[in-house]
Backbone as a ProteinNet text record, in pm:
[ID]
protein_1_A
[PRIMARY]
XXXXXXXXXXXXXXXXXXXXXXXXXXXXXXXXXXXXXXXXXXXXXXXXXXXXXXXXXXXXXXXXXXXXXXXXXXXXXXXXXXXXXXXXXXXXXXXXXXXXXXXXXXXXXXXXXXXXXXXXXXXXXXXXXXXXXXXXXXXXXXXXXXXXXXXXXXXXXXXXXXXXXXXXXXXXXXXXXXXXXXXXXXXXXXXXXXXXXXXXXXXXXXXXXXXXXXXXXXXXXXXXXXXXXXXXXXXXXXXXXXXXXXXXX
[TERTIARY]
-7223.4	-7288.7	-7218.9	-7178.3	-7091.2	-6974.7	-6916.3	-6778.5	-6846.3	-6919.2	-6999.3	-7000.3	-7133.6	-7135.4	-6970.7	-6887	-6744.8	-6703	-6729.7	-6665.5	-6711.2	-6843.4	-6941.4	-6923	-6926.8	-6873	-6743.6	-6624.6	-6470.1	-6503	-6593.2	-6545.4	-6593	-6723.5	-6756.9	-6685	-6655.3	-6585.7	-6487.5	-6363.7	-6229.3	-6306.3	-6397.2	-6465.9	-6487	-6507	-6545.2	-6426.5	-6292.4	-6176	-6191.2	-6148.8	-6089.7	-5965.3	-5949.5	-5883.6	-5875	-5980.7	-5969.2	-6029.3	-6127.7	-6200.3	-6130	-6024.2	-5964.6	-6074.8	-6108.8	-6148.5	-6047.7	-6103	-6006.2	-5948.9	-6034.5	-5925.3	-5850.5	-5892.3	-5785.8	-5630.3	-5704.8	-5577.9	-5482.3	-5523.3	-5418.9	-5323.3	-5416.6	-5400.7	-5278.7	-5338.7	-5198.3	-5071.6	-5081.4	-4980.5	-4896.5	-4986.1	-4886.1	-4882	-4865.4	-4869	-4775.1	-4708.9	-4593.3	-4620.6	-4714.7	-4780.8	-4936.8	-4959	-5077.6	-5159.8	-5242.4	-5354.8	-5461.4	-5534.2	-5636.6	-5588.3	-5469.4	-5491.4	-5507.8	-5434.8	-5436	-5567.9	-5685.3	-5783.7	-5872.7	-5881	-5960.5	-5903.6	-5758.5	-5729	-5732.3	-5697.1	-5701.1	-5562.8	-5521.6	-5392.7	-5348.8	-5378	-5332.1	-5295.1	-5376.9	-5344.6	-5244	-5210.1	-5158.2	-4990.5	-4962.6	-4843.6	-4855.9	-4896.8	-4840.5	-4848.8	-4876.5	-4819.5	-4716.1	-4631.4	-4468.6	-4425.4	-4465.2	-4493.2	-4613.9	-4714.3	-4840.8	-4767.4	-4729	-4707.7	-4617.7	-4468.5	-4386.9	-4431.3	-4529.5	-4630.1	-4679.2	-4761.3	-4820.4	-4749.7	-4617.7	-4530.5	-4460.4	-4439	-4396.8	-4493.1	-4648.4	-4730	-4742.5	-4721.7	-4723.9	-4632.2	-4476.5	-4371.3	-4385.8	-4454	-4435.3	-4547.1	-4661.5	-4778.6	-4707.4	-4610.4	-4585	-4481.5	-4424.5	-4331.9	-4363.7	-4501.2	-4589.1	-4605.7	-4467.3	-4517.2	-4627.8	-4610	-4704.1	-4871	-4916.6	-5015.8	-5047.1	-5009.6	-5060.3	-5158.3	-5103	-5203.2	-5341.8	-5376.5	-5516.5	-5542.8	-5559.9	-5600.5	-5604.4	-5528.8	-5532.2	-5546.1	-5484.7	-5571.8	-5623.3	-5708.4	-5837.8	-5957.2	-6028.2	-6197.5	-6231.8	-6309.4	-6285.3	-6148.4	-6076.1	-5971.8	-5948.4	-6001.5	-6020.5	-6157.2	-6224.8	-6383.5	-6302.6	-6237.5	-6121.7	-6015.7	-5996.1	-5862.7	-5930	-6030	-6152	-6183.6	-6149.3	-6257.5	-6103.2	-6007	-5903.2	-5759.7	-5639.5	-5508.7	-5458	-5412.6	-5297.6	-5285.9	-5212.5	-5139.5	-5249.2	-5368.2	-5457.9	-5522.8	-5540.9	-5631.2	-5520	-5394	-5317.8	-5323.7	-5313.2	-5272.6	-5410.3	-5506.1	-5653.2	-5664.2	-5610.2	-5616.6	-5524.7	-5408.1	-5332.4	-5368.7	-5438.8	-5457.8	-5583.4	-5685.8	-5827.4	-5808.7	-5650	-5637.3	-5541.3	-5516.5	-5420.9	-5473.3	-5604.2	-5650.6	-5767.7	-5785.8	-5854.6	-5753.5	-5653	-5565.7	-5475.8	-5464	-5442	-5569.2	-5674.4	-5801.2	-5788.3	-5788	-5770.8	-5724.8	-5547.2	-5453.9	-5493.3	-5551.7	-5609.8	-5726.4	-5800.1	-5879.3	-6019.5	-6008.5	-6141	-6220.9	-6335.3	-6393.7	-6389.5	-6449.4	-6487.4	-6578.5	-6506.1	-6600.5	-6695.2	-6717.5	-6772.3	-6892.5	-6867.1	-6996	-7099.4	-7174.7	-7321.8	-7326.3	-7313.5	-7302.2	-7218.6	-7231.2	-7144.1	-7141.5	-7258.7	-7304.8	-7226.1	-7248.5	-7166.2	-6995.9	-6982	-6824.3	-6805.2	-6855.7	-6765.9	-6824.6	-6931.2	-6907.9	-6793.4	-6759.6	-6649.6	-6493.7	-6504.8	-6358.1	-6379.3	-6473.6	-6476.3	-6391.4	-6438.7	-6399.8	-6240.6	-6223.5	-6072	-5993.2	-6049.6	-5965	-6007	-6079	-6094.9	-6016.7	-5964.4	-5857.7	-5702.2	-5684.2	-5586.2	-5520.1	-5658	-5636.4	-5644.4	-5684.2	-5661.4	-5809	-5919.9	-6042	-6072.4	-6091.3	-6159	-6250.6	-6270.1	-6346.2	-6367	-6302	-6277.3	-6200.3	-6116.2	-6041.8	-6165.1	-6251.4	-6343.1	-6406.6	-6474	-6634.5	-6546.9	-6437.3	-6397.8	-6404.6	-6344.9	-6347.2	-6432.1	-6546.6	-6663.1	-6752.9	-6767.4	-6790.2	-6733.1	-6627	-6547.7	-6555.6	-6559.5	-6547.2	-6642.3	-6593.8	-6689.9	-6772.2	-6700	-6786.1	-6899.6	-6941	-7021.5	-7148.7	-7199.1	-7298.4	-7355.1	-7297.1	-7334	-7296.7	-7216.9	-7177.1	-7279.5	-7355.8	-7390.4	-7570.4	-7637.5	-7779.2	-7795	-7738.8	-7786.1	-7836.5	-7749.8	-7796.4	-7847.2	-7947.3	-8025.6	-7972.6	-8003.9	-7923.2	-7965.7	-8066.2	-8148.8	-8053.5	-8026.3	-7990.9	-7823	-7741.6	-7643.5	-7619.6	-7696.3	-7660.5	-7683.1	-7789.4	-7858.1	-7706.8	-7691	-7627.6	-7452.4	-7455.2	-7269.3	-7236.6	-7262	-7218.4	-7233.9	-7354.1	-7376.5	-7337.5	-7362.1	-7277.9	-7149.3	-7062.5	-6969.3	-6903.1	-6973.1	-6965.7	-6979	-7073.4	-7076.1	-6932.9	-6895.2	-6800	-6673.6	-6675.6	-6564.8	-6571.8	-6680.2	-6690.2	-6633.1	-6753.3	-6735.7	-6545.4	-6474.7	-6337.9	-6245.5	-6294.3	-6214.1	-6225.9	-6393.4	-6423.2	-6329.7	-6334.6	-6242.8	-6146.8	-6058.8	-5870.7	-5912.2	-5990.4	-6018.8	-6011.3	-6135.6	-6178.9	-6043.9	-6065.1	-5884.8	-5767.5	-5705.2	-5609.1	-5696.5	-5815.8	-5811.1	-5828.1	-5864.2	-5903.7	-5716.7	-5662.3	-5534.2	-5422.8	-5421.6	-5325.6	-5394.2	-5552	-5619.9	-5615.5	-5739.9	-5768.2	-5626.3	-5613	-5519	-5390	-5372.8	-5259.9	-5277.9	-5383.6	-5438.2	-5406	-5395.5	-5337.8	-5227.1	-5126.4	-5103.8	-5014.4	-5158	-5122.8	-4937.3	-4976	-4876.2	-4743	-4696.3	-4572.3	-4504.8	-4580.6	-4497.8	-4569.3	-4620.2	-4736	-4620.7	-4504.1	-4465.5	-4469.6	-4447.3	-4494.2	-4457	-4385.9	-4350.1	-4374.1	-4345.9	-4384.4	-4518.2	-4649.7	-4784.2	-4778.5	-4732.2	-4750.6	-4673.7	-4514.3	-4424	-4432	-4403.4	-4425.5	-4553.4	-4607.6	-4743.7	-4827.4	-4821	-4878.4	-4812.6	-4708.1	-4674.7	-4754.2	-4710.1	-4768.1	-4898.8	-4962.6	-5132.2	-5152	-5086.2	-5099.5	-5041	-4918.8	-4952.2	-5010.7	-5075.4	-5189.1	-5357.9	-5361.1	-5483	-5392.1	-5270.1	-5198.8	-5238.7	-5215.4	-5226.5	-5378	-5428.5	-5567	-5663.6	-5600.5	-5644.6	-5571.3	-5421.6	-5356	-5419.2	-5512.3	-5545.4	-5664.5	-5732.9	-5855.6	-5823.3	-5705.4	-5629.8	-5658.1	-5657.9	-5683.2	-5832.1	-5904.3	-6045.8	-6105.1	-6100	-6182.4	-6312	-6386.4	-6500.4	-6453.1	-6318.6	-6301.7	-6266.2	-6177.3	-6171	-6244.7	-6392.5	-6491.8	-6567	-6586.7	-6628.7	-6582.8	-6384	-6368.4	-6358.3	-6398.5	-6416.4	-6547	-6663.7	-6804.9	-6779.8	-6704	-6708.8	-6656.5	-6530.4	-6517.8	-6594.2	-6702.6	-6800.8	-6893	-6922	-7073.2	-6981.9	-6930	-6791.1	-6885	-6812.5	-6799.7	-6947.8	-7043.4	-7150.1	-7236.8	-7313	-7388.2	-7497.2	-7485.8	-7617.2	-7761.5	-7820.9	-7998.2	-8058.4
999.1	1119.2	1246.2	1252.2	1374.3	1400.2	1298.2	1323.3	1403.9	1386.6	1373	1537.2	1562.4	1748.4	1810	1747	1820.6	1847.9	1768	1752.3	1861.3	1871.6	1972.2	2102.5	2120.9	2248.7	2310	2236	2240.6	2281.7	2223.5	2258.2	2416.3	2425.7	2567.4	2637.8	2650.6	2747.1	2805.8	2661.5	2717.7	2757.7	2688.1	2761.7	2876.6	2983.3	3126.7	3202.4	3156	3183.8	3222.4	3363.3	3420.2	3334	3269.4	3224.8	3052.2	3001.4	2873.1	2787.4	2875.9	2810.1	2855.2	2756.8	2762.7	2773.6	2888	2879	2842.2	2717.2	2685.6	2766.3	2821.4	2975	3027.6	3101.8	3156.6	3086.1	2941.8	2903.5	2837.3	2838.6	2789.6	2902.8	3076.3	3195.5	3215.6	3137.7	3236.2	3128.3	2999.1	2903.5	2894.5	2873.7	2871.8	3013	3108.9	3213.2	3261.6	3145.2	3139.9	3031.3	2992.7	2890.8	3002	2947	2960.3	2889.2	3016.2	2935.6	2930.7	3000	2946.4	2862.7	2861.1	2689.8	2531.6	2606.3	2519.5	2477.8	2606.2	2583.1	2521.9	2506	2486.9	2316.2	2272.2	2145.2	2044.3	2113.5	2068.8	2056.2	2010.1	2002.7	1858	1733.1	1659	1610.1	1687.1	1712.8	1821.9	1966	2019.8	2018	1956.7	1933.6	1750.7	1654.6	1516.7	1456.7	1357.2	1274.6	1289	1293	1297.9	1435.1	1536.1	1660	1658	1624.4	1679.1	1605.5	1489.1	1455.4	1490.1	1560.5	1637.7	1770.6	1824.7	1997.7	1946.9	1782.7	1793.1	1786.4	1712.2	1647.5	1845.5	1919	2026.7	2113.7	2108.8	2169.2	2080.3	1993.9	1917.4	1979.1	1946.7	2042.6	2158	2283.7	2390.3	2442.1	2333.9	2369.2	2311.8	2189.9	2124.6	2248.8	2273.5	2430.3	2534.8	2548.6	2717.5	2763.9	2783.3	2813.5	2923.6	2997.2	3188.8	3173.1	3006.2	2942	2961.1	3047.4	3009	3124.4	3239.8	3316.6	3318.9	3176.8	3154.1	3149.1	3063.1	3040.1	3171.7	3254.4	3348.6	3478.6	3551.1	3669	3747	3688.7	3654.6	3684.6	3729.1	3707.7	3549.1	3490.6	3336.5	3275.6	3335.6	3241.6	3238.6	3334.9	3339.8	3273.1	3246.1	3123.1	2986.7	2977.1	2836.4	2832.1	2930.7	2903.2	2848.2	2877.2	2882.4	2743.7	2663	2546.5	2399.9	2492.2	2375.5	2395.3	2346.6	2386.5	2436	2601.9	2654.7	2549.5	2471.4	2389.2	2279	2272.2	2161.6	2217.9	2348.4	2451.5	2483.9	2523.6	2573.4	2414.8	2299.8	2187.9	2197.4	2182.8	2156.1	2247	2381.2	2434.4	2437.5	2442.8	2397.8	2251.4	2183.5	2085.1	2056.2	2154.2	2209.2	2265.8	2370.9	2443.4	2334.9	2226.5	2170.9	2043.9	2014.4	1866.9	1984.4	2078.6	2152.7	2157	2206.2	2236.5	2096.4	1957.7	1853.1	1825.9	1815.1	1795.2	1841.5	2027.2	2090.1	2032.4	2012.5	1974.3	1843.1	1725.6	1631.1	1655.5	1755.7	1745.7	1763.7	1748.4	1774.6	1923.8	1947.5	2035.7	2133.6	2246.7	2399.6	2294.8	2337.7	2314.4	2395.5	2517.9	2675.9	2722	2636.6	2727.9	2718.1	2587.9	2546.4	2570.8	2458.5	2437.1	2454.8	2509.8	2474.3	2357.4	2300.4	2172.9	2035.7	2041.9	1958.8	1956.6	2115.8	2150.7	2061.1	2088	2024.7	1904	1825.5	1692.7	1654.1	1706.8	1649	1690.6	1797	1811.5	1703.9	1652.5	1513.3	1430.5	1403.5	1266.4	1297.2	1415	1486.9	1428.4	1468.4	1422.5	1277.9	1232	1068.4	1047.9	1030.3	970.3	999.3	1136.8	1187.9	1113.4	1061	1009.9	824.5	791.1	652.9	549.1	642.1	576	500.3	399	330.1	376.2	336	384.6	519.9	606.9	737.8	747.7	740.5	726.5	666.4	572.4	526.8	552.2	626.2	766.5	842	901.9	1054.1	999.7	878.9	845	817	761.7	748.3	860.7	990.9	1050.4	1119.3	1122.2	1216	1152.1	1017.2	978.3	995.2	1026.6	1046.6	895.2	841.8	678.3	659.4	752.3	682.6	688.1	811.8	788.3	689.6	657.4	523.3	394	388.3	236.4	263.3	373.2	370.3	382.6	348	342.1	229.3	167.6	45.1	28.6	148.5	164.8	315.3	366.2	456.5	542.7	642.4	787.7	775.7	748.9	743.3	585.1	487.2	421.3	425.9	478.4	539.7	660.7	716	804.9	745.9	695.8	622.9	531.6	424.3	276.5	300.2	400.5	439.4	543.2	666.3	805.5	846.2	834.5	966.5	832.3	754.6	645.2	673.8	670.5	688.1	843.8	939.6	1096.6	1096	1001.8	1009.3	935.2	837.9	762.7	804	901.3	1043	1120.8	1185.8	1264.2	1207	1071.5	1022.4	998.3	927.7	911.4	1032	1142	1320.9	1343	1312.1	1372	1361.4	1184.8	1142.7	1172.1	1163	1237.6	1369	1478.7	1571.9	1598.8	1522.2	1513	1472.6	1385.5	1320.1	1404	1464.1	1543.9	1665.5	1719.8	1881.6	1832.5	1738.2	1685.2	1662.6	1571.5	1571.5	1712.9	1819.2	1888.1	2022.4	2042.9	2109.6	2227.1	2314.4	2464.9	2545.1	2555.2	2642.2	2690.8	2524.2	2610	2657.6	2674.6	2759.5	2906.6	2963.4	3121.8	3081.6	3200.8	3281.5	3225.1	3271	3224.4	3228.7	3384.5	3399.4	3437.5	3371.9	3376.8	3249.7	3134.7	2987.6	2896.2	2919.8	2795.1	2722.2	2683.1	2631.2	2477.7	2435.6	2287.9	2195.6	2210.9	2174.4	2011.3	1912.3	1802.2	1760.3	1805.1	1778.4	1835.9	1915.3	1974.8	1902.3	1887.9	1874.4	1758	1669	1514.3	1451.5	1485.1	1440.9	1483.2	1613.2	1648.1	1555.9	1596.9	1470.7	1374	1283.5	1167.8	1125.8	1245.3	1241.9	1308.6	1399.3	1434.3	1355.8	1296.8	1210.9	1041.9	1048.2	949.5	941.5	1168.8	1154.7	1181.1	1228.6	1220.7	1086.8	977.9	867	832.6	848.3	783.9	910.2	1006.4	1124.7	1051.3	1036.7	989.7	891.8	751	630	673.5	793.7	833.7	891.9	918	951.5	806.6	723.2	590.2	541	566	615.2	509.1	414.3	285.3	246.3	162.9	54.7	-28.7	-116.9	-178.6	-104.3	23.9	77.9	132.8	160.2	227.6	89.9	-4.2	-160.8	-186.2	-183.8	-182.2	-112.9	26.8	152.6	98.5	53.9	-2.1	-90.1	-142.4	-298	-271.5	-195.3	-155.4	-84.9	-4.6	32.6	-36.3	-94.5	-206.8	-301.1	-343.1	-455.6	-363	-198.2	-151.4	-37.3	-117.2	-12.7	-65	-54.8	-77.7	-213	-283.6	-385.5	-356.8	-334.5	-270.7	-377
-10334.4	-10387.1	-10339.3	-10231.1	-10141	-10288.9	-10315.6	-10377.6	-10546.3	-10566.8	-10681.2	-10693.7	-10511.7	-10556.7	-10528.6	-10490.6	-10439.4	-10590.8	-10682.8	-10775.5	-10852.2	-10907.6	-10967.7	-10908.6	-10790.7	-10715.6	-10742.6	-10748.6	-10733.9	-10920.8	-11015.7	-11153.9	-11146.5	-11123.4	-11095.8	-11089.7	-10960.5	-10902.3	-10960.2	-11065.6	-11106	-11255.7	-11304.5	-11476.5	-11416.3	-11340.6	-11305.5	-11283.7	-11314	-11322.5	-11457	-11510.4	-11629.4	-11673.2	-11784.7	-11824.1	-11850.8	-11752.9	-11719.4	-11878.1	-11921.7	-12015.1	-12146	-12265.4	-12371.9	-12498.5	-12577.8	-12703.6	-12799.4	-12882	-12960.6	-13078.6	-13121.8	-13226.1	-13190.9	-13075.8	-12947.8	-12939.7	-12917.4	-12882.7	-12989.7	-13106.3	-13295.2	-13225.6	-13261.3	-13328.4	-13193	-13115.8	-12948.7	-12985.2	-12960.6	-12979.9	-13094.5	-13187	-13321.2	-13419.1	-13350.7	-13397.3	-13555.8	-13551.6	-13633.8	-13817.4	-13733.2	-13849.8	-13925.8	-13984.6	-14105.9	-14023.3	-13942.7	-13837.3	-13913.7	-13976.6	-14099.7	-14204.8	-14229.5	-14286.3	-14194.1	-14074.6	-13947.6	-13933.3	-13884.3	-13876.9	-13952.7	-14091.1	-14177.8	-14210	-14198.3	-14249.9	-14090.8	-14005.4	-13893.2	-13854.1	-13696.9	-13684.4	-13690.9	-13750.2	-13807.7	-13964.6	-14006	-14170.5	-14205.9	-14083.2	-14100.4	-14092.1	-13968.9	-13880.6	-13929.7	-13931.2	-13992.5	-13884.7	-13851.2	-13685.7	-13589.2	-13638.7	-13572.1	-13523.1	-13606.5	-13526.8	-13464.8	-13528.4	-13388.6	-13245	-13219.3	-13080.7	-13037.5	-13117.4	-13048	-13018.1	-13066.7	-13033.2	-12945.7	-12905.2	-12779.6	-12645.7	-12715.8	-12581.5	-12590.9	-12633.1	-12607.6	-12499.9	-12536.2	-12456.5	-12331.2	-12337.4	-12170.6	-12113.6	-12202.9	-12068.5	-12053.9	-12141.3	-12117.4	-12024.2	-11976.7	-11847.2	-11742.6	-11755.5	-11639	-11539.6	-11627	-11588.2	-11571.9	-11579.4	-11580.3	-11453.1	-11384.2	-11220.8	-11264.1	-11334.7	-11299.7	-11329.2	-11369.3	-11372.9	-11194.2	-11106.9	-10949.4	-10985.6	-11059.1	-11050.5	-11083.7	-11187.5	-11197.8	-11069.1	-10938.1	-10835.6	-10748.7	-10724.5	-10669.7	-10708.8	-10771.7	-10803.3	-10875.8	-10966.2	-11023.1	-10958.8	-11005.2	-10930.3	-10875	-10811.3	-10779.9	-10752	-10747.9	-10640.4	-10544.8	-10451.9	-10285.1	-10276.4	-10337.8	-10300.6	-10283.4	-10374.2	-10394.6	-10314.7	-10272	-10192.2	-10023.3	-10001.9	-9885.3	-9909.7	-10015.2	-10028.5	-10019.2	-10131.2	-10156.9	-10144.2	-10077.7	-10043.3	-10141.4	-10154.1	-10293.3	-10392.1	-10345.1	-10444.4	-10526.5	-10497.1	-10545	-10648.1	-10593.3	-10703.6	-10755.4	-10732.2	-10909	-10983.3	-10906.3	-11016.8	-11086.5	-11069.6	-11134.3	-11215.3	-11211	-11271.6	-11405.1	-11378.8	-11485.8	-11547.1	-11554.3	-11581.8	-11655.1	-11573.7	-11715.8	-11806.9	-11803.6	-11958	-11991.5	-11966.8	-12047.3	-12115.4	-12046.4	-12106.1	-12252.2	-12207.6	-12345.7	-12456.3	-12433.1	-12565.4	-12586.1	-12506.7	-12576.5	-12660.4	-12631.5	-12686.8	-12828.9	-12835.1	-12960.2	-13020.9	-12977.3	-13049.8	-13146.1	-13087.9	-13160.6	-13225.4	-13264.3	-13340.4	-13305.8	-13122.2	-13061.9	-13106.3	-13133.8	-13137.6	-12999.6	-13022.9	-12929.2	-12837.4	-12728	-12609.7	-12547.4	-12558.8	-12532.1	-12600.8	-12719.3	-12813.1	-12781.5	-12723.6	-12717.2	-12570.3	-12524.5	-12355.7	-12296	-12157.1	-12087.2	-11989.9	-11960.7	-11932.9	-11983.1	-12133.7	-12207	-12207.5	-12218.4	-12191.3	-12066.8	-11962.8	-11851.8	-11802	-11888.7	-11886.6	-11947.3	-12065.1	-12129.7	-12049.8	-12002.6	-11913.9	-11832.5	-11732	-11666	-11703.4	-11838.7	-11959.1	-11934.7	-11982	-12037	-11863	-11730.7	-11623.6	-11578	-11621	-11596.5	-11660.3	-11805.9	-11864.3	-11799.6	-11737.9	-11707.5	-11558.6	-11475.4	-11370.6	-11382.2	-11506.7	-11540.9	-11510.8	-11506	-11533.2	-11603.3	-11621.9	-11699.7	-11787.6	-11893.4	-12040.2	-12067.3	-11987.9	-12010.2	-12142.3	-12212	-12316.8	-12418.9	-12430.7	-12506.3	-12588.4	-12456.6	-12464.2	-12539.5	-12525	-12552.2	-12719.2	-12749.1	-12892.2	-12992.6	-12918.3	-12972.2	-12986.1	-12896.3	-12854.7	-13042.3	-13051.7	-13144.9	-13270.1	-13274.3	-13445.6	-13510.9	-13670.8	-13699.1	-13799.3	-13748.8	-13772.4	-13694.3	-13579.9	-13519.3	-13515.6	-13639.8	-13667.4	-13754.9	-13784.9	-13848.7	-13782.5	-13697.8	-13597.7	-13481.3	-13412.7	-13306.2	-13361.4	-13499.8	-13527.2	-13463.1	-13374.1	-13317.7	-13188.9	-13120.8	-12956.5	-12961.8	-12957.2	-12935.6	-12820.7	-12857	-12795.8	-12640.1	-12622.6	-12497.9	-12371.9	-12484.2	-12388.4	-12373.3	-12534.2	-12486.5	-12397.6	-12386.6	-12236.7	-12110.9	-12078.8	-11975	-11944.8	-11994.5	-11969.4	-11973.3	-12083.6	-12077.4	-12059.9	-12084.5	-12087.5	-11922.1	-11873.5	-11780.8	-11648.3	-11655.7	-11518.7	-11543.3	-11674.5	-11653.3	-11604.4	-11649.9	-11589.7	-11408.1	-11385.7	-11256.2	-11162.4	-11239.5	-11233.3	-11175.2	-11312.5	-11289.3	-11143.7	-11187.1	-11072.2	-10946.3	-10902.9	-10751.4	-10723.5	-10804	-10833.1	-10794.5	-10868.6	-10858.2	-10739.3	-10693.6	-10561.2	-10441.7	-10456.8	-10359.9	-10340	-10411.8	-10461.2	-10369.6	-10455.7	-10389	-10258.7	-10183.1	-10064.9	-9936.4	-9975.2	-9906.1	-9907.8	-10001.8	-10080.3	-9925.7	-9936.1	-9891.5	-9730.4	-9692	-9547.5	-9492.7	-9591.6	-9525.5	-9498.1	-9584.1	-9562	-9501.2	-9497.7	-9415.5	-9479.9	-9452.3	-9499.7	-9481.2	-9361.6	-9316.7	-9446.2	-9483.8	-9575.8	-9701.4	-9756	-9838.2	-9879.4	-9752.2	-9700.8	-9635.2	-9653.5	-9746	-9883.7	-9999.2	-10141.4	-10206.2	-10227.9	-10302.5	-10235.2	-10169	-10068.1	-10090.8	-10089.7	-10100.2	-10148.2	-10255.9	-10271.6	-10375.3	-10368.6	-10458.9	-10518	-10348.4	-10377.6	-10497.3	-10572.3	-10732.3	-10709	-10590.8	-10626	-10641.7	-10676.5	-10700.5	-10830	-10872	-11037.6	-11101.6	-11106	-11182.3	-11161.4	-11113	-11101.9	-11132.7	-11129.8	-11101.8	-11257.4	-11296.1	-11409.2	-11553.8	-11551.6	-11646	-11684.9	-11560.2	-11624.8	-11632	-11594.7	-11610.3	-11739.2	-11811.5	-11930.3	-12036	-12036.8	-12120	-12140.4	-12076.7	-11996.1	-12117.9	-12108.3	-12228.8	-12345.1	-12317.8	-12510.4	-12576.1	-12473.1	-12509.4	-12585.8	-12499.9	-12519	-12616.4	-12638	-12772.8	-12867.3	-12870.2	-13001.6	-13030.7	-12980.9	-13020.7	-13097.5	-13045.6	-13149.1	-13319.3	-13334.9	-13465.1	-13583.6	-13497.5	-13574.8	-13607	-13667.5	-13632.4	-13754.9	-13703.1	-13811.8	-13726.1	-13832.3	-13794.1	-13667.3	-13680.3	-13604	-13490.7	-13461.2	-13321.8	-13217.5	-13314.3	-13241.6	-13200.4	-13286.2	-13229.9	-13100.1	-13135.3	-12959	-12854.1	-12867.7	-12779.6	-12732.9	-12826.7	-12766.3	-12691.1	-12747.7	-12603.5	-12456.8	-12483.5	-12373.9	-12289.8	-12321	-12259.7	-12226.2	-12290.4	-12235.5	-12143.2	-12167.3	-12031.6	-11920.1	-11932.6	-11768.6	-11754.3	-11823.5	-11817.5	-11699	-11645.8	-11471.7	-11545.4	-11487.8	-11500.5	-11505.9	-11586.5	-11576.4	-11546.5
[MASK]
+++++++++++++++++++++++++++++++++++++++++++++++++++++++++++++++++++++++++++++++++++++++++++++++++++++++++++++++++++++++++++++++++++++++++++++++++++++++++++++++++++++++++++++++++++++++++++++++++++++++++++++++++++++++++++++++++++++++++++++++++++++++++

């Protein structure tokens, strides 16, 4: 449970960062500034761009966050980045951070809806989802699909909303969490407060971002691109895979 509130706390803190939270219009109209973002918007970016470009636009936006040194300045100076810098080493809070605006705009990129409009509750259950897949959770990739197709109102009249949250969704949110926590916890216990300060002098550290971000981003390219394939039978086996790893009642 400890790792659980570390986790809920640590999202806080960096969502109160200007910038951290991606609106998806925002982000067609900033990125593809060069394209027909209302046709973008309105056909989507897989009807728009074709397969073979959408995953070279995504594999482009992976390298161009994995390289975003001036991404330190979310963590530091910003409103909320000295609460964070107090809580987690420079370098943990720029990676998390670069890594919440980047699992949003892979998301976009596939087709995921605005995370912002309704909840923010929901928003950052689903960033959970977005870094469980990124860190190689189990049925994280699943949920996010089932979660998104739009088959599933009609494949999921079978398990009731009440016991799909109960039995798969929110164990697995917790799942997440306790998992992040840990990384977390371990990660800020081993290299200690201290080096937190002073920020912007040397936080460069490039082997936790650049190595490391990679292959956690395309980790959910992966498991977003498999939701592109969006049949009866894939959401059948997105269910199974969930009930496999759902808690015993």
């Amino acid at each position: 449970m400890q790792a659980v509130k570390v986790t809920h706390s640590l999202l806080n803190l960096i969502l109160k960062i200007p910038g951290i939270k991606v609106n998806r219009n925002d982000f067609f109209q900033r990125t593809f500034a060069n394209e027909d973002s209302e046709r973008l918007l309105d056909e989507g970016p897989l009807r728009y761009f074709g397969r073979a470009e959408l995953d070279r636009r995504a594999a482009l936006l992976i390298k161009n966050a994995t390289w975003r040194s001036s991404t330190i300045s979310f963590a530091t100076g910003m409103p909320g980045g000295l609460a964070i810098a107090a809580t987690l080493p420079a370098d943990t809070t720029q990676f998390y951070a670069v890594a919440l605006r980047l699992v949003q705009e892979l998301g976009y990129l596939y087709g995921r809806e605005e995370l912002w409009d309704a909840s923010t509750e929901k928003g950052r259950e689903t960033l959970l989802l977005y870094l469980g897949a990124m860190l190689g959770v189990s049925g994280t990739g699943a949920m996010l699909r089932v979660l998104s197709s739009k088959l599933s109102t009609r494949v999921l009249e079978r398990i009731p909303q009440k016991a799909l949250e109960q039995t798969l969704y929110y164990p697995l949110i917790k799942k997440v969490a306790a998992f992040f926590g840990k990384k977390i916890s371990k990660r800020t216990f081993a290299r200690g407060v201290s080096k937190a300060v002073p920020i912007l002098g040397g936080v460069a550290s490039g082997g936790l971002t650049y190595a490391t971000m990679k292959t956690m981003a395309r980790r959910l390219q992966k498991e977003l691109a498999l939701g592109l394939n969006d049949t009866p039978a894939t959401l059948e086996r997105d269910l199974n895979q969930l009930k496999r790893l759902s808690p015993p009642t």
